[in-house]
Coordinates of C-alpha atoms and ligand atoms in Angstrom, one line a residue:
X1496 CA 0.0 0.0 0.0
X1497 CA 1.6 3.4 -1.0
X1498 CA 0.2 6.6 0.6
X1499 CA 0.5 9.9 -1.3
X1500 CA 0.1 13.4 0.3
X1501 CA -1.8 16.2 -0.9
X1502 CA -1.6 19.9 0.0
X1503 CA -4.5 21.9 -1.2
X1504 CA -3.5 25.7 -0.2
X1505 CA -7.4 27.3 -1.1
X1506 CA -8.5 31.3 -0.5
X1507 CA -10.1 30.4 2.6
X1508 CA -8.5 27.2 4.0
X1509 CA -5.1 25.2 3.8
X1510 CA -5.8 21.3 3.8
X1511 CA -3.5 18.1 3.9
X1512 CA -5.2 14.7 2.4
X1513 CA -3.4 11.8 2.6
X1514 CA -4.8 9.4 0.0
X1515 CA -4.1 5.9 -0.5
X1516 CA -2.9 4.0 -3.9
X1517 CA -6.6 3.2 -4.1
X1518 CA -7.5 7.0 -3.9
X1519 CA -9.3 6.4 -0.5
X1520 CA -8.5 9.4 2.1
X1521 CA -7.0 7.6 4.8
X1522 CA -6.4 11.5 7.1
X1523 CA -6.8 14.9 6.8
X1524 CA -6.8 17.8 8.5
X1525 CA -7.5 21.5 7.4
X1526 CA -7.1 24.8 8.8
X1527 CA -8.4 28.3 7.9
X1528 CA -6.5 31.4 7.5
X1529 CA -7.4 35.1 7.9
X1530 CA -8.7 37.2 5.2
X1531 CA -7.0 40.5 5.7
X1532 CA -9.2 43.6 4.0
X1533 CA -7.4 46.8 3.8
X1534 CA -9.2 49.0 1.7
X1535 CA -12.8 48.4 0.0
X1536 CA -11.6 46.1 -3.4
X1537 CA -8.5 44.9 -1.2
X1538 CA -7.8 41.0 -0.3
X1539 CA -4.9 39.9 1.2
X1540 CA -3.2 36.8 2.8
X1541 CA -0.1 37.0 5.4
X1542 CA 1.5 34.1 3.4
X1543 CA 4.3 33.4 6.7
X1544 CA 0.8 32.6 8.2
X1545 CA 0.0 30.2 5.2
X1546 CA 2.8 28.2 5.7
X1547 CA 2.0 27.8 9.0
X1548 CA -0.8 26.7 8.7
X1549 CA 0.7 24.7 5.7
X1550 CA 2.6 22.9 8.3
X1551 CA 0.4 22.8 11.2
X1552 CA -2.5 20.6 8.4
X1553 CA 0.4 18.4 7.8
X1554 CA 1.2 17.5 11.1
X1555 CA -2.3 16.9 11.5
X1556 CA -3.1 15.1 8.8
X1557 CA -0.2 12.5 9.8
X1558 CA -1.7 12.1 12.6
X1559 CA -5.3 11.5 11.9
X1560 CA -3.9 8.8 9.1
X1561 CA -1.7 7.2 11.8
X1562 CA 1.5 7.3 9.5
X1563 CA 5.0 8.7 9.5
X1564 CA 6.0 11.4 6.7
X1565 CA 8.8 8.7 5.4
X1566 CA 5.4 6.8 4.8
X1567 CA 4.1 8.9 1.6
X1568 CA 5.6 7.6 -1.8
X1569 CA 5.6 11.7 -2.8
X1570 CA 3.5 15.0 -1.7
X1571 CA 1.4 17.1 -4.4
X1572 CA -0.2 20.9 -4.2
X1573 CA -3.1 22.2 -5.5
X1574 CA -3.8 26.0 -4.6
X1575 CA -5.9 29.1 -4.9
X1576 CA -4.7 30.6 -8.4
X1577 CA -3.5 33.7 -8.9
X1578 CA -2.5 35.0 -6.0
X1579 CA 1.1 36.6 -5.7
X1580 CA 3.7 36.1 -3.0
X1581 CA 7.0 38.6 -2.9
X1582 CA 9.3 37.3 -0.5
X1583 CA 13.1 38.0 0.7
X1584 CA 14.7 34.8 0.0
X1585 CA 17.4 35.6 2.4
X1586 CA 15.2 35.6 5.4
X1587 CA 12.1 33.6 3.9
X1588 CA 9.6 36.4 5.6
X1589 CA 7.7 37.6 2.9
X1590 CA 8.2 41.5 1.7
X1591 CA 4.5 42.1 1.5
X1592 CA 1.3 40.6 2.5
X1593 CA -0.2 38.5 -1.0
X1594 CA -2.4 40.1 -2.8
X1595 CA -5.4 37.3 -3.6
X1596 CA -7.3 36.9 -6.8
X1597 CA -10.1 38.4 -5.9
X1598 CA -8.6 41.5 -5.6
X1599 CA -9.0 44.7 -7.6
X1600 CA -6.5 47.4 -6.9
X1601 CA -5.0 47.2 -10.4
X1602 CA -8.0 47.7 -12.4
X1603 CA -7.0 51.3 -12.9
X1604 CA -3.8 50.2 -14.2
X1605 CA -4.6 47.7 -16.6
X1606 CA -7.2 50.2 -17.7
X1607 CA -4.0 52.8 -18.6
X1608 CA -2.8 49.8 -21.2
X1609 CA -3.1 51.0 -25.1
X1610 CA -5.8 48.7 -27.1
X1611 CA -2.5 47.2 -28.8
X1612 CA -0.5 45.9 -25.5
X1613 CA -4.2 44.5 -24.4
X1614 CA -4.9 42.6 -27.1
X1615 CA -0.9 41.0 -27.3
X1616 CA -1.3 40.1 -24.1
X1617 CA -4.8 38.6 -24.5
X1618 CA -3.4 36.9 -27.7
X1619 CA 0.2 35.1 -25.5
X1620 CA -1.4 34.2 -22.7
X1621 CA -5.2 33.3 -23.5
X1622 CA -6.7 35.4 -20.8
X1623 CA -8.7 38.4 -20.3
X1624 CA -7.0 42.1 -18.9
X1625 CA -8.4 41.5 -15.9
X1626 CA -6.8 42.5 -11.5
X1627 CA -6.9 38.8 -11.0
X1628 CA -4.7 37.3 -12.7
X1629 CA -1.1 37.8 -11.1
X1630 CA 0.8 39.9 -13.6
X1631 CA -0.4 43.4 -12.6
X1632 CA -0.2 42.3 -8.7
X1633 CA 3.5 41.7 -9.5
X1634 CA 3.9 45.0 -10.9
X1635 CA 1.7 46.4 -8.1
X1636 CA 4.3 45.2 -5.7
X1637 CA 7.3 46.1 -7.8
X1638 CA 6.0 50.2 -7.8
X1639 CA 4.1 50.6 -5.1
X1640 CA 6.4 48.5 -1.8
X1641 CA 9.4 50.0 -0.6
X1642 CA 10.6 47.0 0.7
X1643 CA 10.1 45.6 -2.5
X1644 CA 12.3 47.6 -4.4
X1645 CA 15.3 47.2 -1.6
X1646 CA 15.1 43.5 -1.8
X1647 CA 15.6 43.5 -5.6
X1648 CA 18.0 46.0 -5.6
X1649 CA 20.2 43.9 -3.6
X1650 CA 19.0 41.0 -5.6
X1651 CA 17.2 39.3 -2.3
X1652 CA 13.7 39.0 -4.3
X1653 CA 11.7 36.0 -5.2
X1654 CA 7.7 36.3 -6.7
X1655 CA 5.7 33.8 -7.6
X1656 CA 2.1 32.0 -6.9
X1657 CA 1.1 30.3 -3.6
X1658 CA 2.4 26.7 -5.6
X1659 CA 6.1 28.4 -5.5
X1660 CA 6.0 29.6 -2.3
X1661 CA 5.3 26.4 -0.2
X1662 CA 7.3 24.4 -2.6
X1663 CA 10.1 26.8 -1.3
X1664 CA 9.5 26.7 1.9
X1665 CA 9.0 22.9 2.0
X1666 CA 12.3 22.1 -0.1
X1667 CA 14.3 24.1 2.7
X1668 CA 13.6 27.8 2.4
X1669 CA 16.3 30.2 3.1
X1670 CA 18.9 27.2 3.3
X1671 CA 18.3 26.4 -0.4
X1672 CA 14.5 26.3 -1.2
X1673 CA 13.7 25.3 -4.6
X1674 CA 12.0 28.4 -6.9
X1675 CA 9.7 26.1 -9.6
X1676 CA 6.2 26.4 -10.7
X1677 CA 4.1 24.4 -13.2
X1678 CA 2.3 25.4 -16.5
X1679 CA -1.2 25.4 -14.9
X1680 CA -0.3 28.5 -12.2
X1681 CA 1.9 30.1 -15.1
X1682 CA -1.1 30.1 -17.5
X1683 CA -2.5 32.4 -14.7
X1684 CA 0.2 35.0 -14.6
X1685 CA -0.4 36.8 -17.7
X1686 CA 3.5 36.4 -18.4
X1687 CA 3.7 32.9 -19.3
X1688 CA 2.9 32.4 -23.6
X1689 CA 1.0 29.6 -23.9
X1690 CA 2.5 28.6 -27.2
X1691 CA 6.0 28.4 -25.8
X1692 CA 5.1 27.6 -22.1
X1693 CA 8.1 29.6 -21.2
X1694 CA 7.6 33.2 -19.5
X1695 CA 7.7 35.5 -22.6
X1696 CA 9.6 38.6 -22.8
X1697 CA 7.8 41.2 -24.2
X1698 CA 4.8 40.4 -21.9
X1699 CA 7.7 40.6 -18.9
X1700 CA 8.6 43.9 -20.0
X1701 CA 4.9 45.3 -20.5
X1702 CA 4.4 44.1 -16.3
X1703 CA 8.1 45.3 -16.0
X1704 CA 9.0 42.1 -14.3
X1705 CA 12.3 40.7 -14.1
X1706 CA 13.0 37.4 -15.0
X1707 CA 15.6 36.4 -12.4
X1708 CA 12.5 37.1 -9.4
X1709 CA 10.2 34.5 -11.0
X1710 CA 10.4 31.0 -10.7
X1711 CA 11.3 28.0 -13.1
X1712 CA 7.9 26.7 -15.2
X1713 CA 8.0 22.7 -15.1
X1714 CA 5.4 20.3 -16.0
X1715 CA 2.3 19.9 -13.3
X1716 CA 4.2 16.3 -13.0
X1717 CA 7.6 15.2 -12.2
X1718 CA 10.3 15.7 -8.6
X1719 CA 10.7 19.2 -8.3
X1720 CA 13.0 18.6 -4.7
X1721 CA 12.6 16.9 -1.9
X1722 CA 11.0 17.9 1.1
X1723 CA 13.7 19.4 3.6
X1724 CA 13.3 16.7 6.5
X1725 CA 13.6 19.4 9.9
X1726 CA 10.3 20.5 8.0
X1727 CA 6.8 19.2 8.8
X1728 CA 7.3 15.9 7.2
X1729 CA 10.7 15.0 9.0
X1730 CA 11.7 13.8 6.3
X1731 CA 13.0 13.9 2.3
X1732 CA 9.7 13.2 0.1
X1733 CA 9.7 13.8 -3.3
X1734 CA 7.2 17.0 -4.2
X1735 CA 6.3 15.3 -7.5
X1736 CA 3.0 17.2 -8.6
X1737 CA 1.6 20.9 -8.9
X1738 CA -1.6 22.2 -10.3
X1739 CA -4.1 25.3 -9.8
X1740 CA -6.9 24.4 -8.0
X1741 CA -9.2 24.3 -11.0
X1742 CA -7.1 21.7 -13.4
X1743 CA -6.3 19.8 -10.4
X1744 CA -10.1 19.1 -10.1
X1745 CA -10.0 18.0 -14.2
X1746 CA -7.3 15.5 -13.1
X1747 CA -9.2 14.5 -10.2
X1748 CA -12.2 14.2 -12.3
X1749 CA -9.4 12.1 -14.9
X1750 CA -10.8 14.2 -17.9
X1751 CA -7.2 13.6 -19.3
X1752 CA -9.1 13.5 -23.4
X1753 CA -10.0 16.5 -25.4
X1754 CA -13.8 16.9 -25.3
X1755 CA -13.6 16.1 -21.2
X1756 CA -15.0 18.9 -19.0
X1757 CA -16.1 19.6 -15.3
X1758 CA -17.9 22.1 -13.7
X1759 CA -17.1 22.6 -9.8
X1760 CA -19.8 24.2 -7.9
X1761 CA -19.0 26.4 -5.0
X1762 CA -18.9 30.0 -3.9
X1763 CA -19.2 30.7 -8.0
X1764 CA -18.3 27.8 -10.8
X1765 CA -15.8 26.8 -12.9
X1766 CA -16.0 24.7 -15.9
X1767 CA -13.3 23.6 -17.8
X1768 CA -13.1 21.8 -21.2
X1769 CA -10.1 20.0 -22.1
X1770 CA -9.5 21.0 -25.7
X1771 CA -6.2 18.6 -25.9
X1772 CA -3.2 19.4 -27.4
X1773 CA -4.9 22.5 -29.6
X1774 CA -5.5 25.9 -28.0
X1775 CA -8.7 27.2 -29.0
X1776 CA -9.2 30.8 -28.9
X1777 CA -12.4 31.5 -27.5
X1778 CA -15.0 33.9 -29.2
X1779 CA -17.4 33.6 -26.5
X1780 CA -15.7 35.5 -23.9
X1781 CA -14.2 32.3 -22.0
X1782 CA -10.3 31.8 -20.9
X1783 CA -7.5 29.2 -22.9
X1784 CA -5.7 28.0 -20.5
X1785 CA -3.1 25.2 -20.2
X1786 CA -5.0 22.2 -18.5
X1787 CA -1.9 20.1 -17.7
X1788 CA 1.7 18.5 -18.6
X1789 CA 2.6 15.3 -17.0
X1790 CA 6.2 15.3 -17.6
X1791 CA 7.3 15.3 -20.9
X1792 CA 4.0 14.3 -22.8
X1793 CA 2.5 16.8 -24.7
X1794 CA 0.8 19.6 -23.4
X1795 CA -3.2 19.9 -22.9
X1796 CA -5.2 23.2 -23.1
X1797 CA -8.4 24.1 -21.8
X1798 CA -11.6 26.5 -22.2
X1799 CA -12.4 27.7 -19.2
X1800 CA -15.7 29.6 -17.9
X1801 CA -16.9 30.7 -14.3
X1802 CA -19.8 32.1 -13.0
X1803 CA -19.5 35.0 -10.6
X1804 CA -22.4 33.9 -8.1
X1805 CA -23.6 30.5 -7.8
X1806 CA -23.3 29.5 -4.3
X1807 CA -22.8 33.0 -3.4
X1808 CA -26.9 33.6 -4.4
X1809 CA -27.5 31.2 -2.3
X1810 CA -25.8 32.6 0.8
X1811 CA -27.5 35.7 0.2
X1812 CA -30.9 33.8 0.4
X1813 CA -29.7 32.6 3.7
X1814 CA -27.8 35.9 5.2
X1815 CA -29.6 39.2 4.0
X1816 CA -33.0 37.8 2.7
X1817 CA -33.1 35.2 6.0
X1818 CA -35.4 33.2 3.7
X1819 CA -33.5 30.0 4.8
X1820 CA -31.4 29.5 8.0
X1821 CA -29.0 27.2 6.4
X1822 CA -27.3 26.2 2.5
X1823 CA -29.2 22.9 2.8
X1824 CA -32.4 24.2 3.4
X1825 CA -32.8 25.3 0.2
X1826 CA -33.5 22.5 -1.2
X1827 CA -36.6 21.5 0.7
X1828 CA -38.0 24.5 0.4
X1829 CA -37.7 24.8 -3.4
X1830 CA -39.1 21.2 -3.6
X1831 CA -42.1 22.5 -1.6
X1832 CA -43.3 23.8 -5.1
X1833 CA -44.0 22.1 -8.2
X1834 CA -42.3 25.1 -10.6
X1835 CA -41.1 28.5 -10.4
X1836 CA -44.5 29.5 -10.6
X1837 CA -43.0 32.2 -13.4
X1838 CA -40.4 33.4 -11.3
X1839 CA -36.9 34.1 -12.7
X1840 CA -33.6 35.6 -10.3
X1841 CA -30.6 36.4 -12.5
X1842 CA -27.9 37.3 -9.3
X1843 CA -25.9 39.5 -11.4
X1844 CA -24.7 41.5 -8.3
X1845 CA -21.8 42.4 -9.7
X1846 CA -22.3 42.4 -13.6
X1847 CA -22.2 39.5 -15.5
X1848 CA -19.2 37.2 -16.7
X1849 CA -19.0 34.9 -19.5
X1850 CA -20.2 35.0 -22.1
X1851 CA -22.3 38.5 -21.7
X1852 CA -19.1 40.4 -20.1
X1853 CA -21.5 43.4 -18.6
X1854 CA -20.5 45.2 -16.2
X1855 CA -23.8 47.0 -16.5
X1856 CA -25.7 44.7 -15.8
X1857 CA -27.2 44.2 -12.2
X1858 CA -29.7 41.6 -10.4
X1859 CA -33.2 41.0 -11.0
X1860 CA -35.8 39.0 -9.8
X1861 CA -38.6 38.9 -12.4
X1862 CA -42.4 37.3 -13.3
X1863 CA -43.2 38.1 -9.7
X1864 CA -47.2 37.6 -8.9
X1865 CA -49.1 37.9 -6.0
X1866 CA -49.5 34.2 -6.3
X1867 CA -45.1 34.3 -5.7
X1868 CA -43.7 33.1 -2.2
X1869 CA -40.2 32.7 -0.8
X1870 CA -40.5 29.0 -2.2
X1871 CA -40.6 30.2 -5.9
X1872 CA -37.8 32.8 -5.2
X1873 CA -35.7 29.5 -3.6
X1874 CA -36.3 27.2 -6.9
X1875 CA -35.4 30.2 -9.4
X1876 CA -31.9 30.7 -7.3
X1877 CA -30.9 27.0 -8.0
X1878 CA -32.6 27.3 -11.8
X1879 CA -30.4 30.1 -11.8
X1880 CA -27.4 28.0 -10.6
X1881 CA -27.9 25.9 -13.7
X1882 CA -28.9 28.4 -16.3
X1883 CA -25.7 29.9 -15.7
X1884 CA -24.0 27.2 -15.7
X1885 CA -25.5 26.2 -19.2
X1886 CA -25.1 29.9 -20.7
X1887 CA -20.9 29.2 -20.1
X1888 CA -21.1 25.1 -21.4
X1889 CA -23.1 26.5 -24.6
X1890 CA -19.9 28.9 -25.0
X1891 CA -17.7 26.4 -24.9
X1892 CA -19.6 24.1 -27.4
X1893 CA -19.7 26.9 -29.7
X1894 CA -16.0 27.6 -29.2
X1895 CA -14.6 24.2 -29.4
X1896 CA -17.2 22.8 -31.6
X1897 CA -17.5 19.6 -28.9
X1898 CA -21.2 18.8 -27.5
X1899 CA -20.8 17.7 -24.2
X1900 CA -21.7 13.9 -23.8
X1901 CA -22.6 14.3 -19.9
X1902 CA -21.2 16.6 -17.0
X1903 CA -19.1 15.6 -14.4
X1904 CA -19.8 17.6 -11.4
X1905 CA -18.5 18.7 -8.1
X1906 CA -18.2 20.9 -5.1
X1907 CA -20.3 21.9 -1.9
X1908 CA -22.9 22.3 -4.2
X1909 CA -23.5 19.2 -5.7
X1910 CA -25.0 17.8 -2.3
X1911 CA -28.5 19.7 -3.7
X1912 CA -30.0 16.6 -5.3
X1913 CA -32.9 18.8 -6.9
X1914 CA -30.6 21.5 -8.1
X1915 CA -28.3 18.5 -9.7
X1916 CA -31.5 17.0 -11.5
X1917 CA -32.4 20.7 -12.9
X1918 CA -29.0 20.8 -14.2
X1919 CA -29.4 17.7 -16.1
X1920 CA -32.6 18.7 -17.4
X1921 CA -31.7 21.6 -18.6
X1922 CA -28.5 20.7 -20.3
X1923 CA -30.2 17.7 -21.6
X1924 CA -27.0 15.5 -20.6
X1925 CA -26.7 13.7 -17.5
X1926 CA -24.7 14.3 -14.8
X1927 CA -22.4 12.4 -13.0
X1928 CA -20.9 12.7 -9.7
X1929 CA -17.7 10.9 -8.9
X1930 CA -17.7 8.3 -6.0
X1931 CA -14.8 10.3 -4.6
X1932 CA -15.6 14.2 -4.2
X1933 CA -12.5 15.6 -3.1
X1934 CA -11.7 15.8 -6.7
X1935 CA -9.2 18.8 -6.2
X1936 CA -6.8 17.1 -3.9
X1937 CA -7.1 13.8 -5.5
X1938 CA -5.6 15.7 -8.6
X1939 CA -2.4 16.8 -7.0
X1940 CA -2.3 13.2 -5.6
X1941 CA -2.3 11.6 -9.0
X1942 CA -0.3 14.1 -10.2
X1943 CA 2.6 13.0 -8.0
X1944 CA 2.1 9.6 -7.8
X1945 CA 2.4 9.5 -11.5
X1946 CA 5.7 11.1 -11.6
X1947 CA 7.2 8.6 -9.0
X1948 CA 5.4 5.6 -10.6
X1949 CA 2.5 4.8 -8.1
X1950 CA 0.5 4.8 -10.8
X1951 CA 1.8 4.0 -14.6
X1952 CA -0.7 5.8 -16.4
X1953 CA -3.9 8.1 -17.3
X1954 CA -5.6 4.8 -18.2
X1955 CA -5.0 3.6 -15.0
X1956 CA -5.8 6.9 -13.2
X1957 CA -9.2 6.6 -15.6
X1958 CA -10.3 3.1 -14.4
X1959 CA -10.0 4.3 -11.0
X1960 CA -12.7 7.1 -11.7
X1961 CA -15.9 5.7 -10.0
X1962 CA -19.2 7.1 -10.8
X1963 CA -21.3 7.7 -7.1
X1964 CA -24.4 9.2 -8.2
X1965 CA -26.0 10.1 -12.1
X1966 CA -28.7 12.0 -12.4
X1967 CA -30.6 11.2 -15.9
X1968 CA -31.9 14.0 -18.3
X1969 CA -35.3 14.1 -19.0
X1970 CA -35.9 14.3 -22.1
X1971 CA -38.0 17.1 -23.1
X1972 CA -37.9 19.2 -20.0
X1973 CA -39.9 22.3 -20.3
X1974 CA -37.0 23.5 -17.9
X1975 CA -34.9 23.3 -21.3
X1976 CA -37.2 24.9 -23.9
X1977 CA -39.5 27.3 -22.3
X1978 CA -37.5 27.9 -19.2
X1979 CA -34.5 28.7 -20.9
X1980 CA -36.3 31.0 -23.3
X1981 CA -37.0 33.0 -20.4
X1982 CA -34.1 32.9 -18.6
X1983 CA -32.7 34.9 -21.5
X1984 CA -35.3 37.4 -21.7
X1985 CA -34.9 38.0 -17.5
X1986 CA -31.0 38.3 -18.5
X1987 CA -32.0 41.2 -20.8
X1988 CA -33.7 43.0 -18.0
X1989 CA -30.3 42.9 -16.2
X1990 CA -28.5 44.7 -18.9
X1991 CA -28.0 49.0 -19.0
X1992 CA -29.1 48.7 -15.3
X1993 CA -26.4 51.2 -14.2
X1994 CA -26.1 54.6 -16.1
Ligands
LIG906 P1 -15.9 27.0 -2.0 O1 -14.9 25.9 -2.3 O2 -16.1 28.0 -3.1 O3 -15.8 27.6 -0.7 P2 -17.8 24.8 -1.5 O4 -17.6 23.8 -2.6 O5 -17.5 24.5 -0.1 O6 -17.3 26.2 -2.0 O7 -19.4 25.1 -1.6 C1 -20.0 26.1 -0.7 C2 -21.1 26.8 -1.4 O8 -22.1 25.9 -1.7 C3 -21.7 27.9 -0.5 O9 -21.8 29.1 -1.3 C4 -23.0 27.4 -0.1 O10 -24.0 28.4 0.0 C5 -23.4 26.4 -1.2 N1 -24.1 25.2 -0.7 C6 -23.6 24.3 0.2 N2 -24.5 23.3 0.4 C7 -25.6 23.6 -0.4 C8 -26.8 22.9 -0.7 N3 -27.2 21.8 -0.2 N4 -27.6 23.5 -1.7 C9 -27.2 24.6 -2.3 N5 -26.1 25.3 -2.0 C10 -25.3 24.8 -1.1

């Protein structure tokens, strides 16, 4: 029996999983972190407090699974993308707090960029000019932190994403920490060309980054270092995996063939498409991205889409609305109606995303009646869920030409039974849940067991997916035809809300 370790570093919590060769989790233990606010549009992490908390899950995680660090065959990470660590690699105290993906603060300056310099950096790097990708945070810390500017003067500067620092810290730190990433968190940065998977010049010089403070791009599999053994493991394990939270969850989920895809549901939702080795450049508003390299195999790509508010709708049923005490409880309540009773909620509090890109546009609850109750306002929030989710999986058909088969689905989210069935019926595909849900730290786990030959293959990796629930599409749902006419005619009473 081999044991595998995996680290997934997320925006609200640090986690250690340590999964067996059979993918069963055998411990765990996870830990949250403070969210540090400045200034309205502000999010930061302390990232010294990161990594302990990194090691403090570890620890615990050992525990719970009753093992030894020299027991796991190789660790992996997943983590929050995006988000940019500056640290003094002389000390190993970072030079600034992180700045997180959610935050905005250099919207103003990718605003200032000429037409031209946008649309070569939308062209290199397959993403949109947007605060949260990590470019412009590097630059952010570059002009604006004193201490910043010291350290690199003297040549004491290292920057990368939450992936490089722990991999730093846990291959020894200041006493010769290794400085690696992998294609998945470089996809992010707006610096790496997706073409040449190396970090591209002229997109370096546009961010005014310099090269020598970023770290090395490998592939999402193979030994990076070992772990330093006076660290949390006590002893020298192979870090053999690395990918952004998202793509780990597509590994997890094993869509290793183009045409694959998997939508998480959580706060807001992801889907990604794995295009394989082509990148396809969307024209639906959606993100290429690299999906993942196991070692020297080729390269897959993906579409990517997310949804702004998902889970997030629901929390405001449950917090400012009070219309529901708990997440959960939506879903008897919505069932305690037939339909919607004509009542559509587009939760566009901030604007929509994919594929409509309008920041204009706000929320709306319309079709309201006398005959409407809170019940009806509960069943159009999870229609909602999955309207949305269809408007970005219709995008990516159109993009890439591929009609989805099924969905594989997962995240807090996917415990809604009801909503799951809607999803179904309105995509008109079924959808699958895997047998093991902790499809994000499972991916890191496969990641680095593939690299130190734990497992041989995808096709082994694939046989070990396990479907644990399906949910069949009716054929012929109104919820598809009518419902989804609708749905588009409440989105147009979202748009030119603001002046
Ligand atoms: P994240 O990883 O983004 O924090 P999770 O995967 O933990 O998200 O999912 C949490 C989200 O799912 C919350 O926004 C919560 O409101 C929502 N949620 C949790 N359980 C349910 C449920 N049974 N029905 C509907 N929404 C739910």
């Amino acid at each position: 029996m081999a044991y595998i370790g995996s680290l997934d570093q997320g925006t609200s919590s640090t986690r250690f999983i340590v999964f067996d060769d059979s993918g069963k989790i055998v411990g765990q233990h996870q830990l949250e972190h403070t969210q540090i606010l400045p200034q309205a549009g502000w999010v930061e992490h302390d990232a010294a407090e990161i990594w302990q908390r990194t090691q403090d899950v570890i620890s615990g995680a050992l525990k719970a699974a009753r093992i030894n660090g020299s027991d796991l065959a190789a660790i992996g990470i997943t983590n929050q993308r995006e988000t940019t660590v500056i640290w003094d690699k002389s000390t190993g105290a970072p030079l600034a707090n992180a700045i997180v993906w959610q935050d905005t603060r250099t919207a103003e300056y990718l605003n200032s960029l000429s037409d031209q310099t946008k649309s070569t950096v939308t062209f290199k790097t397959g993403l949109a000019i947007a605060p949260y990708f990590s470019g412009s945070k590097m630059n952010w810390f570059l002009n604006h932190v004193p201490a910043v500017k010291t350290a690199v003067q003297e040549g004491r500067a290292l920057v990368g994403t939450v992936d490089s620092w722990l991999v730093w810290n846990l291959s020894g730190g200041a006493r010769g920490g290794v400085h690696v990433t992998d294609v998945t968190n470089a996809s992010r940065t707006l610096l790496m060309n997706l073409e040449t998977l190396d970090w591209d010049e002229e997109l370096l010089n546009i961010f005014g980054v310099p090269r020598n403070l970023l770290p090395d791009i490998k592939s999402s599999s193979e030994i990076y270092a070992k772990t330093d053994p006076s660290g949390p493991l006590g002893s020298a394990i192979p870090i053999a995996g690395i990918l952004g939270d998202q793509q780990s969850a597509m590994v997890g989920q094993a869509c290793f063939d183009r045409g694959e895809s998997k939508t998480t549901y959580g706060t807001g939702n992801f889907a990604l498409l794995n295009t394989g080795t082509e990148i396809v450049r969307s024209k639906n508003g959606l993100l290429t991205t690299v999906c993942f390299k196991f070692g020297n195999q080729p390269t897959h790509y993906a579409l990517e889409g997310s949804v702004a508010v998902t889970g997030s709708a629901i929390q405001w049923l449950r917090d400012q609305l009070q219309i529901i005490n708990t997440a959960p409880e939506i879903e008897p309540l919505a069932k305690s109606v037939s339909d919607n009773g004509g009542v559509y909620f587009v939760p566009a509090f901030s604007g929509l995303f994919a594929p409509y890109w309008r920041n204009d546009a706000r929320g709306v609850v319309v079709g309201l009646t006398r005959a409407a109750t809170k019940a009806h306002l509960a069943r159009a929030a999870l229609e909602a869920i999955c309207y949305q989710t269809r408007d970005v999986l219709d995008a990516m058909s159109a993009d890439s030409g591929v009609k989805l088969p099924e969905m594989r689905v997962d995240g807090g989210i996917t415990a809604n039974e009801l909503c799951m069935q809607m999803q179904a019926d309105i995509m008109g595909v079924d959808v699958i849940r895997p047998l093991i849900i902790e499809t994000t730290a499972l991916g890191a786990a496969y990641a680095a067991g593939l690299a130190v030959g734990v497992f041989k293959d995808t096709t082994e990796l694939r046989n070990k997916w396990q479907e644990g629930m399906r949910w069949k599409a009716n054929s012929g749902s109104t919820l598809a035809s009518d419902g989804y006419r609708l749905w588009k005619k409440a989105i147009e009473r979202t748009l030119n809300w603001l002046d």
